[in-house]
Short mmCIF file of C-alpha atoms and ligand atoms in Angstrom, two decimals:
data_model
loop_
_atom_site.label_atom_id
_atom_site.label_comp_id
_atom_site.label_asym_id
_atom_site.label_seq_id
_atom_site.Cartn_x
_atom_site.Cartn_y
_atom_site.Cartn_z
CA MET A 1 -27.18 -6.85 -32.13
CA GLN A 2 -28.99 -10.12 -32.62
CA LEU A 3 -27.74 -13.37 -31.00
CA ILE A 4 -28.44 -16.57 -32.90
CA PHE A 5 -28.55 -19.80 -30.92
CA GLU A 6 -27.43 -22.87 -32.82
CA LYS A 7 -25.39 -26.07 -32.77
CA SER A 8 -21.72 -25.57 -33.53
CA ARG A 9 -19.67 -27.87 -35.71
CA LYS A 10 -18.65 -30.09 -32.78
CA GLY A 11 -22.29 -30.56 -31.85
CA ARG A 12 -21.97 -28.26 -28.82
CA ARG A 13 -24.47 -25.52 -28.36
CA ALA A 14 -23.15 -22.10 -29.12
CA PHE A 15 -24.17 -18.51 -29.56
CA ARG A 16 -23.53 -17.12 -32.98
CA ILE A 17 -22.77 -13.41 -33.12
CA PRO A 18 -23.54 -12.43 -36.71
CA ALA A 19 -21.10 -10.55 -38.84
CA VAL A 20 -21.72 -6.81 -38.73
CA ASP A 21 -24.98 -5.90 -40.43
CA VAL A 22 -25.35 -3.38 -43.19
CA PRO A 23 -26.60 -0.26 -41.33
CA VAL A 24 -23.70 -0.51 -38.84
CA LYS A 25 -21.28 -1.16 -41.66
CA ALA A 26 -22.26 2.09 -43.27
CA LYS A 27 -21.06 3.99 -40.18
CA LEU A 28 -17.85 2.05 -39.40
CA PRO A 29 -14.65 1.89 -41.43
CA SER A 30 -14.62 -1.55 -43.02
CA LYS A 31 -11.29 -2.54 -41.43
CA TYR A 32 -13.04 -2.58 -38.03
CA CYS A 33 -15.95 -4.74 -39.18
CA ARG A 34 -16.16 -8.47 -38.66
CA SER A 35 -16.48 -10.40 -41.91
CA ASN A 36 -17.29 -13.84 -40.44
CA ASP A 37 -19.72 -14.75 -37.72
CA ALA A 38 -18.07 -15.26 -34.32
CA LEU A 39 -18.94 -18.51 -32.59
CA LEU A 40 -18.88 -18.30 -28.81
CA ALA A 41 -19.01 -21.59 -26.94
CA GLU A 42 -21.78 -22.01 -24.41
CA VAL A 43 -20.50 -23.87 -21.37
CA SER A 44 -22.23 -25.24 -18.32
CA GLU A 45 -22.23 -23.32 -15.06
CA LEU A 46 -19.90 -25.91 -13.55
CA ASP A 47 -17.33 -25.46 -16.33
CA LEU A 48 -17.55 -21.71 -15.92
CA VAL A 49 -17.10 -21.88 -12.14
CA ARG A 50 -14.08 -24.16 -12.58
CA HIS A 51 -12.56 -21.85 -15.17
CA PHE A 52 -12.72 -18.78 -12.94
CA THR A 53 -11.84 -20.65 -9.75
CA ASN A 54 -8.73 -22.04 -11.43
CA LEU A 55 -7.82 -18.62 -12.74
CA SER A 56 -8.21 -17.14 -9.26
CA ARG A 57 -5.88 -19.83 -7.90
CA LEU A 58 -3.10 -18.55 -10.13
CA ASN A 59 -3.16 -15.41 -8.00
CA PHE A 60 -1.49 -15.17 -4.64
CA SER A 61 -3.52 -13.43 -1.94
CA VAL A 62 -3.81 -12.99 1.81
CA ASP A 63 -6.99 -15.06 1.62
CA THR A 64 -5.05 -18.06 0.36
CA ASN A 65 -1.59 -17.92 1.96
CA PHE A 66 0.79 -16.12 4.34
CA TYR A 67 1.98 -12.82 2.85
CA PRO A 68 4.80 -11.32 4.98
CA LEU A 69 5.64 -8.49 2.56
CA GLY A 70 7.62 -6.04 4.69
CA SER A 71 6.54 -2.37 4.79
CA CYS A 72 3.23 -3.27 3.10
CA THR A 73 1.25 -4.58 6.11
CA MET A 74 -0.62 -7.30 4.24
CA LYS A 75 -3.05 -8.12 7.03
CA TYR A 76 -6.19 -10.17 6.83
CA ASN A 77 -9.11 -8.15 5.44
CA PRO A 78 -12.29 -8.85 7.38
CA LYS A 79 -15.24 -9.60 5.13
CA PHE A 80 -17.75 -7.55 7.12
CA THR A 81 -16.14 -4.34 5.86
CA GLU A 82 -16.84 -5.49 2.29
CA GLN A 83 -20.48 -6.03 3.24
CA ILE A 84 -20.71 -2.52 4.64
CA ALA A 85 -19.13 -1.05 1.51
CA GLY A 86 -21.68 -3.05 -0.49
CA LEU A 87 -24.73 -1.61 1.27
CA GLU A 88 -27.04 -0.09 -1.30
CA GLY A 89 -26.92 3.43 0.11
CA PHE A 90 -23.14 3.49 -0.30
CA ARG A 91 -22.82 1.30 -3.37
CA GLU A 92 -25.30 3.26 -5.48
CA LEU A 93 -23.91 6.70 -4.64
CA HIS A 94 -23.25 8.95 -7.59
CA PRO A 95 -19.55 9.95 -7.66
CA LEU A 96 -20.63 13.58 -7.44
CA PHE A 97 -23.14 12.89 -4.69
CA ALA A 98 -22.52 16.02 -2.69
CA GLN A 99 -22.34 18.43 -5.62
CA LEU A 100 -25.62 17.09 -7.02
CA ASP A 101 -27.68 17.41 -3.87
CA ALA A 102 -26.16 17.51 -0.40
CA THR A 103 -29.53 17.42 1.31
CA VAL A 104 -30.71 13.91 0.38
CA PRO A 105 -30.30 11.35 3.18
CA TYR A 106 -27.83 9.12 1.28
CA THR A 107 -25.57 12.06 0.64
CA GLN A 108 -25.77 13.28 4.24
CA GLY A 109 -24.81 9.78 5.40
CA ALA A 110 -21.87 9.60 3.03
CA LEU A 111 -20.63 13.05 4.09
CA GLU A 112 -20.96 11.97 7.72
CA VAL A 113 -18.79 8.91 6.96
CA LEU A 114 -16.06 11.21 5.58
CA PHE A 115 -16.42 13.59 8.53
CA CYS A 116 -16.27 10.75 11.10
CA ALA A 117 -13.28 9.20 9.33
CA GLU A 118 -11.44 12.54 9.59
CA GLN A 119 -12.33 12.79 13.30
CA VAL A 120 -11.12 9.30 14.25
CA LEU A 121 -7.93 9.71 12.22
CA CYS A 122 -7.26 12.99 14.09
CA GLU A 123 -7.78 11.13 17.39
CA ILE A 124 -5.47 8.27 16.34
CA THR A 125 -2.65 10.52 15.07
CA GLY A 126 -2.93 13.61 17.27
CA MET A 127 -3.53 15.87 14.28
CA THR A 128 -6.09 18.72 14.10
CA ALA A 129 -7.57 18.25 10.63
CA PHE A 130 -7.56 15.65 7.87
CA THR A 131 -8.31 15.34 4.20
CA THR A 132 -9.41 11.97 2.85
CA GLN A 133 -8.80 12.93 -0.78
CA PRO A 134 -5.38 11.39 -1.56
CA LEU A 135 -5.72 8.01 -3.27
CA ALA A 136 -2.57 6.27 -1.97
CA GLY A 137 0.33 6.74 0.40
CA ALA A 138 2.52 8.23 -2.31
CA HIS A 139 -0.30 10.60 -3.27
CA GLY A 140 -0.60 11.61 0.39
CA GLU A 141 3.11 12.37 0.41
CA LEU A 142 2.78 14.61 -2.63
CA THR A 143 -0.21 16.35 -1.01
CA GLY A 144 1.85 16.80 2.16
CA ALA A 145 4.82 18.15 0.23
CA MET A 146 2.54 20.63 -1.55
CA ILE A 147 1.16 21.75 1.83
CA ILE A 148 4.73 22.20 3.06
CA ALA A 149 5.49 24.32 -0.01
CA ALA A 150 2.29 26.39 0.43
CA TYR A 151 3.14 27.01 4.10
CA HIS A 152 6.64 28.25 3.34
CA ARG A 153 5.42 30.40 0.43
CA HIS A 154 2.81 31.93 2.72
CA LYS A 155 5.46 32.78 5.32
CA GLY A 156 7.77 34.25 2.67
CA ASN A 157 10.38 31.49 3.18
CA THR A 158 12.30 30.12 0.22
CA PRO A 159 13.73 26.78 1.32
CA LYS A 160 15.32 24.50 -1.30
CA TYR A 161 15.65 21.10 0.36
CA VAL A 162 13.67 18.31 1.92
CA ILE A 163 15.65 16.10 4.31
CA VAL A 164 15.21 12.34 3.90
CA PRO A 165 17.16 9.50 5.56
CA ASP A 166 18.80 6.92 3.30
CA SER A 167 16.56 4.17 4.74
CA SER A 168 13.44 5.90 3.42
CA HIS A 169 10.91 4.51 0.94
CA GLY A 170 11.57 5.71 -2.60
CA THR A 171 8.29 7.60 -2.71
CA ASN A 172 9.58 10.08 -0.09
CA PRO A 173 12.34 11.66 -2.19
CA ALA A 174 10.14 11.28 -5.30
CA SER A 175 7.27 13.23 -3.72
CA ALA A 176 9.59 15.94 -2.45
CA ALA A 177 11.12 16.26 -5.93
CA ILE A 178 7.73 16.50 -7.67
CA ALA A 179 6.76 19.25 -5.23
CA GLY A 180 9.81 21.18 -6.43
CA TYR A 181 12.40 20.41 -3.75
CA GLU A 182 15.89 19.05 -3.92
CA VAL A 183 16.45 16.02 -1.73
CA MET A 184 19.07 16.00 1.02
CA VAL A 185 19.89 12.43 2.03
CA ILE A 186 21.07 11.67 5.60
CA PRO A 187 23.08 8.48 6.19
CA THR A 188 22.17 5.83 8.77
CA ASP A 189 24.65 5.26 11.62
CA LYS A 190 25.98 1.87 12.74
CA ASP A 191 23.04 1.32 15.11
CA GLY A 192 20.40 1.92 12.43
CA TYR A 193 19.52 5.47 13.44
CA MET A 194 19.61 8.60 11.32
CA ASP A 195 23.08 10.14 11.77
CA MET A 196 22.46 13.06 14.15
CA GLU A 197 25.51 15.14 13.26
CA ALA A 198 24.72 14.95 9.56
CA TYR A 199 21.09 15.78 10.32
CA LYS A 200 21.91 18.83 12.45
CA SER A 201 24.24 20.15 9.77
CA LYS A 202 21.36 20.25 7.24
CA LEU A 203 18.87 22.15 9.42
CA GLY A 204 18.38 25.80 8.61
CA PRO A 205 16.43 28.20 6.38
CA GLU A 206 17.44 26.21 3.30
CA SER A 207 15.44 23.18 4.49
CA ALA A 208 11.65 22.96 4.20
CA ALA A 209 10.92 19.72 5.99
CA VAL A 210 12.23 16.39 7.15
CA MET A 211 10.31 13.30 6.01
CA LEU A 212 10.55 10.36 8.40
CA THR A 213 8.99 6.94 8.73
CA CYS A 214 8.57 6.05 12.40
CA PRO A 215 9.25 3.29 13.24
CA ASP A 216 11.46 3.37 10.18
CA THR A 217 11.87 0.90 7.34
CA LEU A 218 14.58 -0.88 9.35
CA GLY A 219 11.89 -1.84 11.86
CA ILE A 220 13.46 0.46 14.47
CA PHE A 221 11.81 3.14 16.60
CA ASN A 222 14.23 6.03 17.03
CA PRO A 223 14.27 6.95 20.76
CA ARG A 224 15.57 10.44 19.86
CA ILE A 225 12.57 11.27 17.69
CA LYS A 226 11.37 14.05 20.02
CA GLU A 227 14.81 15.68 19.96
CA ILE A 228 14.83 15.39 16.14
CA ALA A 229 11.47 17.20 16.02
CA ASP A 230 12.53 19.91 18.48
CA LEU A 231 15.68 20.63 16.48
CA ALA A 232 13.65 20.84 13.26
CA HIS A 233 11.10 23.23 14.74
CA LYS A 234 13.81 25.46 16.19
CA ALA A 235 15.18 25.77 12.66
CA GLY A 236 11.74 26.48 11.14
CA VAL A 237 11.68 23.05 9.45
CA LEU A 238 8.44 21.03 9.31
CA MET A 239 8.21 17.38 10.40
CA TYR A 240 6.52 14.98 7.95
CA TYR A 241 5.36 11.54 9.15
CA ASP A 242 5.21 8.71 6.62
CA GLY A 243 2.50 6.61 8.28
CA ALA A 244 3.09 3.36 6.36
CA ASN A 245 4.38 1.76 9.57
CA LEU A 246 1.64 3.02 11.89
CA ASN A 247 0.58 -0.61 12.47
CA ALA A 248 3.56 -0.85 14.84
CA VAL A 249 2.40 1.89 17.21
CA LEU A 250 -1.35 2.06 16.66
CA GLY A 251 -3.13 3.22 19.81
CA LYS A 252 0.20 3.56 21.62
CA VAL A 253 1.97 6.52 20.07
CA ARG A 254 0.52 9.52 18.26
CA PRO A 255 2.73 11.20 15.64
CA GLY A 256 1.32 14.56 16.77
CA ASP A 257 2.63 13.96 20.30
CA LEU A 258 6.07 13.14 18.87
CA GLY A 259 6.20 16.57 17.22
CA PHE A 260 5.12 15.76 13.66
CA ASP A 261 3.26 18.48 11.75
CA ILE A 262 1.96 16.44 8.79
CA VAL A 263 0.97 12.80 8.60
CA HIS A 264 -0.13 10.54 5.78
CA LEU A 265 -1.72 7.20 6.56
CA ASN A 266 -2.03 4.19 4.29
CA LEU A 267 -5.57 3.06 5.07
CA HIS A 268 -4.99 0.00 2.86
CA LYS A 269 -2.10 -1.06 5.10
CA THR A 270 -2.96 -0.16 8.68
CA PHE A 271 -6.73 -0.27 8.42
CA ALA A 272 -7.29 -3.47 6.47
CA THR A 273 -8.26 -3.02 2.85
CA PRO A 274 -7.26 -5.53 0.19
CA HIS A 275 -4.27 -4.15 -1.68
CA GLY A 276 -1.30 -5.24 -3.70
CA GLY A 277 -1.30 -5.42 -7.45
CA GLY A 278 -2.06 -1.74 -7.73
CA GLY A 279 -4.88 -0.61 -5.53
CA PRO A 280 -7.32 0.77 -4.68
CA GLY A 281 -5.86 2.53 -1.69
CA ALA A 282 -6.29 5.69 0.34
CA GLY A 283 -3.63 8.02 1.73
CA PRO A 284 -5.44 10.60 3.88
CA VAL A 285 -3.32 13.48 5.15
CA GLY A 286 -3.56 15.06 8.59
CA VAL A 287 -2.03 18.32 9.76
CA THR A 288 -1.65 20.38 12.92
CA ALA A 289 -3.68 23.57 13.40
CA ARG A 290 -1.14 25.93 11.79
CA LEU A 291 -1.27 23.98 8.51
CA SER A 292 -4.99 23.26 8.25
CA GLU A 293 -5.76 26.29 6.05
CA PHE A 294 -3.58 24.74 3.31
CA LEU A 295 -5.45 21.40 3.14
CA PRO A 296 -7.07 20.49 -0.21
CA VAL A 297 -10.63 21.61 -0.96
CA PRO A 298 -13.41 20.69 -0.84
CA ARG A 299 -13.46 19.95 2.89
CA VAL A 300 -16.35 18.32 4.68
CA ILE A 301 -17.84 20.57 7.33
CA LYS A 302 -20.49 20.07 9.99
CA LYS A 303 -22.92 22.96 10.11
CA ARG A 304 -24.68 24.46 13.14
CA ASP A 305 -27.84 22.49 12.38
CA ASN A 306 -25.77 19.27 12.47
CA THR A 307 -25.98 18.68 8.73
CA PHE A 308 -22.90 18.13 6.56
CA ALA A 309 -21.73 19.98 3.50
CA LEU A 310 -18.72 20.50 1.26
CA GLU A 311 -16.87 23.78 1.76
CA TYR A 312 -14.60 25.34 -0.87
CA LYS A 313 -13.91 28.70 0.77
CA PHE A 314 -10.37 28.20 2.05
CA PRO A 315 -8.34 30.80 0.15
CA HIS A 316 -4.93 29.32 1.09
CA SER A 317 -5.88 25.76 0.11
CA ILE A 318 -3.61 23.91 -2.32
CA GLY A 319 -6.83 23.03 -4.23
CA PRO A 320 -8.30 19.63 -4.98
CA VAL A 321 -5.82 16.73 -5.31
CA ALA A 322 -8.23 14.03 -6.46
CA PRO A 323 -11.51 13.69 -8.29
CA PHE A 324 -14.56 13.44 -6.04
CA TYR A 325 -13.72 12.93 -2.32
CA GLY A 326 -11.06 10.21 -2.39
CA ASN A 327 -11.56 6.45 -2.61
CA PHE A 328 -14.82 6.49 -0.70
CA GLY A 329 -15.17 2.70 -0.38
CA VAL A 330 -11.69 2.36 1.13
CA ILE A 331 -12.32 5.18 3.61
CA LEU A 332 -15.65 3.59 4.58
CA LYS A 333 -14.05 0.18 5.13
CA ALA A 334 -11.30 1.72 7.26
CA LEU A 335 -13.86 3.54 9.40
CA ALA A 336 -15.85 0.32 9.86
CA TYR A 337 -12.67 -1.53 10.86
CA ILE A 338 -11.68 1.18 13.36
CA MET A 339 -15.16 1.30 14.88
CA LEU A 340 -15.34 -2.48 15.25
CA LEU A 341 -11.96 -2.73 17.00
CA GLY A 342 -12.30 0.40 19.12
CA LYS A 343 -9.44 1.83 21.13
CA THR A 344 -8.50 -1.37 22.98
CA GLY A 345 -8.71 -3.40 19.77
CA LEU A 346 -6.37 -1.02 17.96
CA ILE A 347 -3.87 -1.23 20.81
CA GLU A 348 -4.02 -5.01 20.58
CA VAL A 349 -3.28 -4.78 16.84
CA SER A 350 0.06 -3.07 17.39
CA GLU A 351 1.01 -5.23 20.38
CA ILE A 352 0.48 -8.48 18.50
CA ALA A 353 2.03 -7.16 15.26
CA VAL A 354 5.20 -6.31 17.20
CA LEU A 355 5.12 -9.59 19.12
CA ASN A 356 4.80 -11.63 15.91
CA ALA A 357 7.72 -9.82 14.25
CA ASN A 358 9.89 -10.31 17.34
CA TYR A 359 9.00 -14.00 17.38
CA CYS A 360 10.24 -14.33 13.77
CA LEU A 361 13.38 -12.38 14.65
CA ALA A 362 14.14 -14.50 17.73
CA ARG A 363 13.69 -17.78 15.85
CA LEU A 364 15.61 -16.76 12.72
CA LYS A 365 18.52 -14.68 14.09
CA ASP A 366 20.79 -17.72 14.47
CA PHE A 367 20.26 -18.66 10.82
CA TYR A 368 20.40 -15.28 9.08
CA GLN A 369 22.36 -12.12 9.68
CA VAL A 370 20.19 -9.42 11.29
CA ALA A 371 20.47 -5.98 9.72
CA TYR A 372 20.83 -3.95 12.93
CA ASN A 373 19.40 -4.82 16.35
CA LYS A 374 19.58 -8.60 16.91
CA ASN A 375 17.42 -8.49 20.01
CA ARG A 376 14.46 -6.30 19.26
CA CYS A 377 12.40 -4.99 16.36
CA MET A 378 9.07 -3.26 15.89
CA HIS A 379 6.45 -4.69 13.51
CA GLU A 380 8.94 -6.06 10.97
CA CYS A 381 12.35 -7.66 11.14
CA ILE A 382 15.04 -7.06 8.56
CA LEU A 383 17.34 -9.98 7.93
CA SER A 384 20.16 -10.25 5.43
CA ALA A 385 21.07 -13.24 3.26
CA VAL A 386 24.74 -12.21 2.91
CA GLU A 387 25.93 -15.48 4.48
CA GLN A 388 23.73 -17.56 2.18
CA ALA A 389 24.84 -15.47 -0.81
CA LYS A 390 28.41 -16.69 -0.25
CA ASN A 391 27.13 -20.12 -1.34
CA GLY A 392 25.25 -18.62 -4.28
CA VAL A 393 21.84 -18.41 -2.58
CA ARG A 394 20.72 -14.82 -2.82
CA ALA A 395 17.66 -13.09 -1.32
CA LEU A 396 15.93 -13.46 -4.71
CA ASP A 397 16.49 -17.25 -4.65
CA ILE A 398 15.08 -17.48 -1.13
CA ALA A 399 12.03 -15.53 -2.29
CA LYS A 400 11.48 -17.94 -5.21
CA TYR A 401 11.87 -21.02 -3.01
CA LEU A 402 9.28 -19.68 -0.55
CA ILE A 403 6.76 -19.50 -3.41
CA ASP A 404 7.16 -23.25 -3.96
CA LYS A 405 6.41 -23.78 -0.28
CA GLY A 406 3.19 -21.75 -0.42
CA PHE A 407 4.45 -18.49 1.10
CA HIS A 408 4.54 -15.07 -0.48
CA PRO A 409 8.13 -13.84 -0.31
CA PRO A 410 9.01 -11.08 2.11
CA THR A 411 10.10 -7.76 0.61
CA ILE A 412 13.63 -8.19 -0.75
CA TYR A 413 16.46 -5.76 -1.52
CA PHE A 414 14.72 -3.03 0.50
CA PRO A 415 15.71 -1.02 2.51
CA LEU A 416 18.40 -0.31 -0.04
CA ILE A 417 21.09 0.14 2.62
CA VAL A 418 20.83 -3.51 3.74
CA LYS A 419 22.69 -5.98 1.50
CA GLU A 420 20.57 -9.00 0.44
CA ALA A 421 17.71 -7.64 2.56
CA LEU A 422 14.78 -9.84 3.58
CA MET A 423 12.12 -7.64 5.18
CA ILE A 424 9.59 -9.76 7.04
CA GLU A 425 6.34 -8.27 8.31
CA PRO A 426 4.03 -10.98 9.66
CA THR A 427 1.26 -8.62 10.94
CA GLU A 428 -1.02 -9.28 13.90
CA THR A 429 -3.50 -11.45 12.03
CA GLU A 430 -1.32 -14.57 11.65
CA SER A 431 -1.39 -17.52 14.04
CA LYS A 432 1.67 -18.99 15.73
CA GLU A 433 1.18 -22.17 13.64
CA THR A 434 1.48 -20.16 10.41
CA LEU A 435 4.56 -18.32 11.67
CA ASP A 436 6.12 -21.63 12.74
CA SER A 437 5.62 -23.21 9.33
CA PHE A 438 7.11 -20.15 7.61
CA ILE A 439 10.05 -20.12 10.02
CA ALA A 440 10.62 -23.85 9.43
CA VAL A 441 10.99 -23.22 5.68
CA MET A 442 13.32 -20.26 6.28
CA ILE A 443 15.52 -22.48 8.48
CA GLU A 444 15.37 -25.25 5.87
CA ILE A 445 16.60 -22.77 3.25
CA ALA A 446 19.45 -21.59 5.47
CA LYS A 447 20.57 -25.22 5.91
CA MET A 448 20.10 -26.13 2.24
CA SER A 449 22.18 -23.17 1.16
CA LYS A 450 25.14 -24.96 2.79
CA THR A 451 24.43 -28.48 1.53
CA HIS A 452 22.33 -28.23 -1.65
CA PRO A 453 22.27 -24.63 -2.84
CA GLU A 454 21.26 -25.82 -6.36
CA LEU A 455 17.86 -26.86 -5.00
CA VAL A 456 17.15 -23.29 -3.89
CA VAL A 457 18.48 -21.42 -6.89
CA ASN A 458 16.30 -23.38 -9.34
CA ALA A 459 13.04 -22.58 -7.54
CA PRO A 460 10.18 -22.12 -8.14
CA LEU A 461 9.26 -25.45 -9.69
CA CYS A 462 5.59 -25.66 -8.63
CA SER A 463 4.27 -22.21 -9.59
CA PRO A 464 2.26 -21.46 -12.77
CA VAL A 465 5.13 -19.30 -14.02
CA LYS A 466 8.71 -20.50 -13.59
CA ARG A 467 11.66 -18.26 -12.95
CA LEU A 468 11.61 -15.22 -15.15
CA ASP A 469 14.58 -13.55 -16.73
CA GLU A 470 14.17 -10.40 -14.63
CA THR A 471 16.57 -8.33 -16.71
CA LYS A 472 14.88 -9.26 -19.99
CA ALA A 473 11.47 -8.63 -18.41
CA ALA A 474 12.57 -5.14 -17.35
CA ARG A 475 14.32 -4.28 -20.63
CA GLU A 476 11.77 -5.77 -23.01
CA LEU A 477 8.55 -5.15 -21.16
CA ASN A 478 5.63 -6.92 -22.85
CA LEU A 479 2.31 -6.43 -21.14
CA ARG A 480 0.20 -8.26 -23.73
CA TRP A 481 -2.14 -10.90 -22.46
CA ARG A 482 -1.48 -13.15 -25.45
CA PRO A 483 1.49 -13.78 -27.71
CA PRO A 484 1.39 -11.51 -30.76
CA LEU A 485 -0.40 -12.98 -33.78
CA GLU A 486 1.59 -13.27 -36.98
CA LYS A 487 -0.41 -10.65 -38.80
CA ASP A 488 0.15 -8.16 -35.94
CA GLY A 489 3.73 -8.01 -37.23
C1 LIG B 501 3.86 1.63 1.09
C2 LIG B 501 4.76 2.72 1.49
C3 LIG B 501 4.66 3.99 0.91
C4 LIG B 501 3.80 4.30 -0.30
O1 LIG B 501 2.46 4.03 -0.10
P1 LIG B 501 1.47 3.62 -1.30
O2 LIG B 501 0.16 3.56 -0.63
O3 LIG B 501 1.97 2.30 -1.79
O4 LIG B 501 1.57 4.68 -2.34
C5 LIG B 501 5.45 5.00 1.44
N1 LIG B 501 6.32 4.78 2.42
C6 LIG B 501 6.46 3.55 2.98
C7 LIG B 501 7.45 3.37 4.11
C8 LIG B 501 5.70 2.47 2.52
O5 LIG B 501 5.85 1.26 3.05
#
């Protein structure tokens, strides 16, 4: 195509893209061909920079403001990991690098990255083997559930159920269901723990596994977790660890030592990769020795001559679960992050994450109801806005008001068993000053809900988009980037 440079009607310079020329026209149906020339404005670099900078400011991100989204671990993402992922040898890799030629140095380096990532994740979790293939936490869960199914099939068992507590993330029952299981839900007792009598009554040959988040989505570490695992194993039931909350116990507690058989990690949560808005993520899955033969293929192996290769010969494998070898860039960034922090750094992560959450809890517990334990939480604290709701200020209103004040809202209405839930996860990367300013706004909201609730329920007033009609948005979903033109009908 030929670009013609000329002055537009307003005297500004512009590129003219000519209407489709004859040879192209002959090949394309006429309804797809442009009949008039398109005039594209040429703008100065400064105008362009302003345009994109202003667009980027319409987005909320960890790089701009505090983002205490509970269960998501929205920690600061160090920029050096981006630089490492951008190194030419990694950036220019062909997606099928190992299949094409495993002997070239770039490919060997990339395979070593995957191998090392598996090794450090085994060390961190107490598992024997890992796959880095799954592309997100939920995908890791499905992979894990398929491994559970393969294990039971192999042993000749025919269990029907997967046990899940009612505080669990929705992806847990969903993954179990997609893997072909029925879901058995266990209620939470008055202290926030899985009800032990109900749990025991569900153990037996009918149950394949129990899927737990530990600490759970109520921000509580169950002190009876070892007993829960022992009971499961005695009944031939596997223990699945949803690792979304690993940030709370990193370097302190290994799921393998607690008795878990399968673990998924959310590298984009615990190991600092930008996420939110849909990815990319990585949900590697680790297993104990008795389950390793069921892991997806290909697996990265280290040969006797210290070179690396992909191995497909695992006859009991569930097969590949993702194209290529997983989200390589995310795995690489996680490995870089782990290697920079080292063991003591990772321990510090969990200590400060828990400290920060407890600080929020201690300062807010006199202003909001606390879901379960008023005195202690792990890496996130779960408050409830039931008191505020009596004056018409619901968790959703609090979330909207926080946006006006420059804070991303915490997770709301989850866990489902907490009414008007506000799930606050500050992470270890925030300063006391940031926490204090967030807490000050939360206290302001609690007070305003008594005196001027109308000021909260009309928020946000300062954001690019005002309050949406959530029901209409859900019922009449319109994902177009522009309003429909008349002739589109
Ligand atoms: C985030 C999360 C998941 C799902 O992970 P994705 O990476 O978002 O697919 C599962 N369980 C819990 C507890 C989570 O917080």
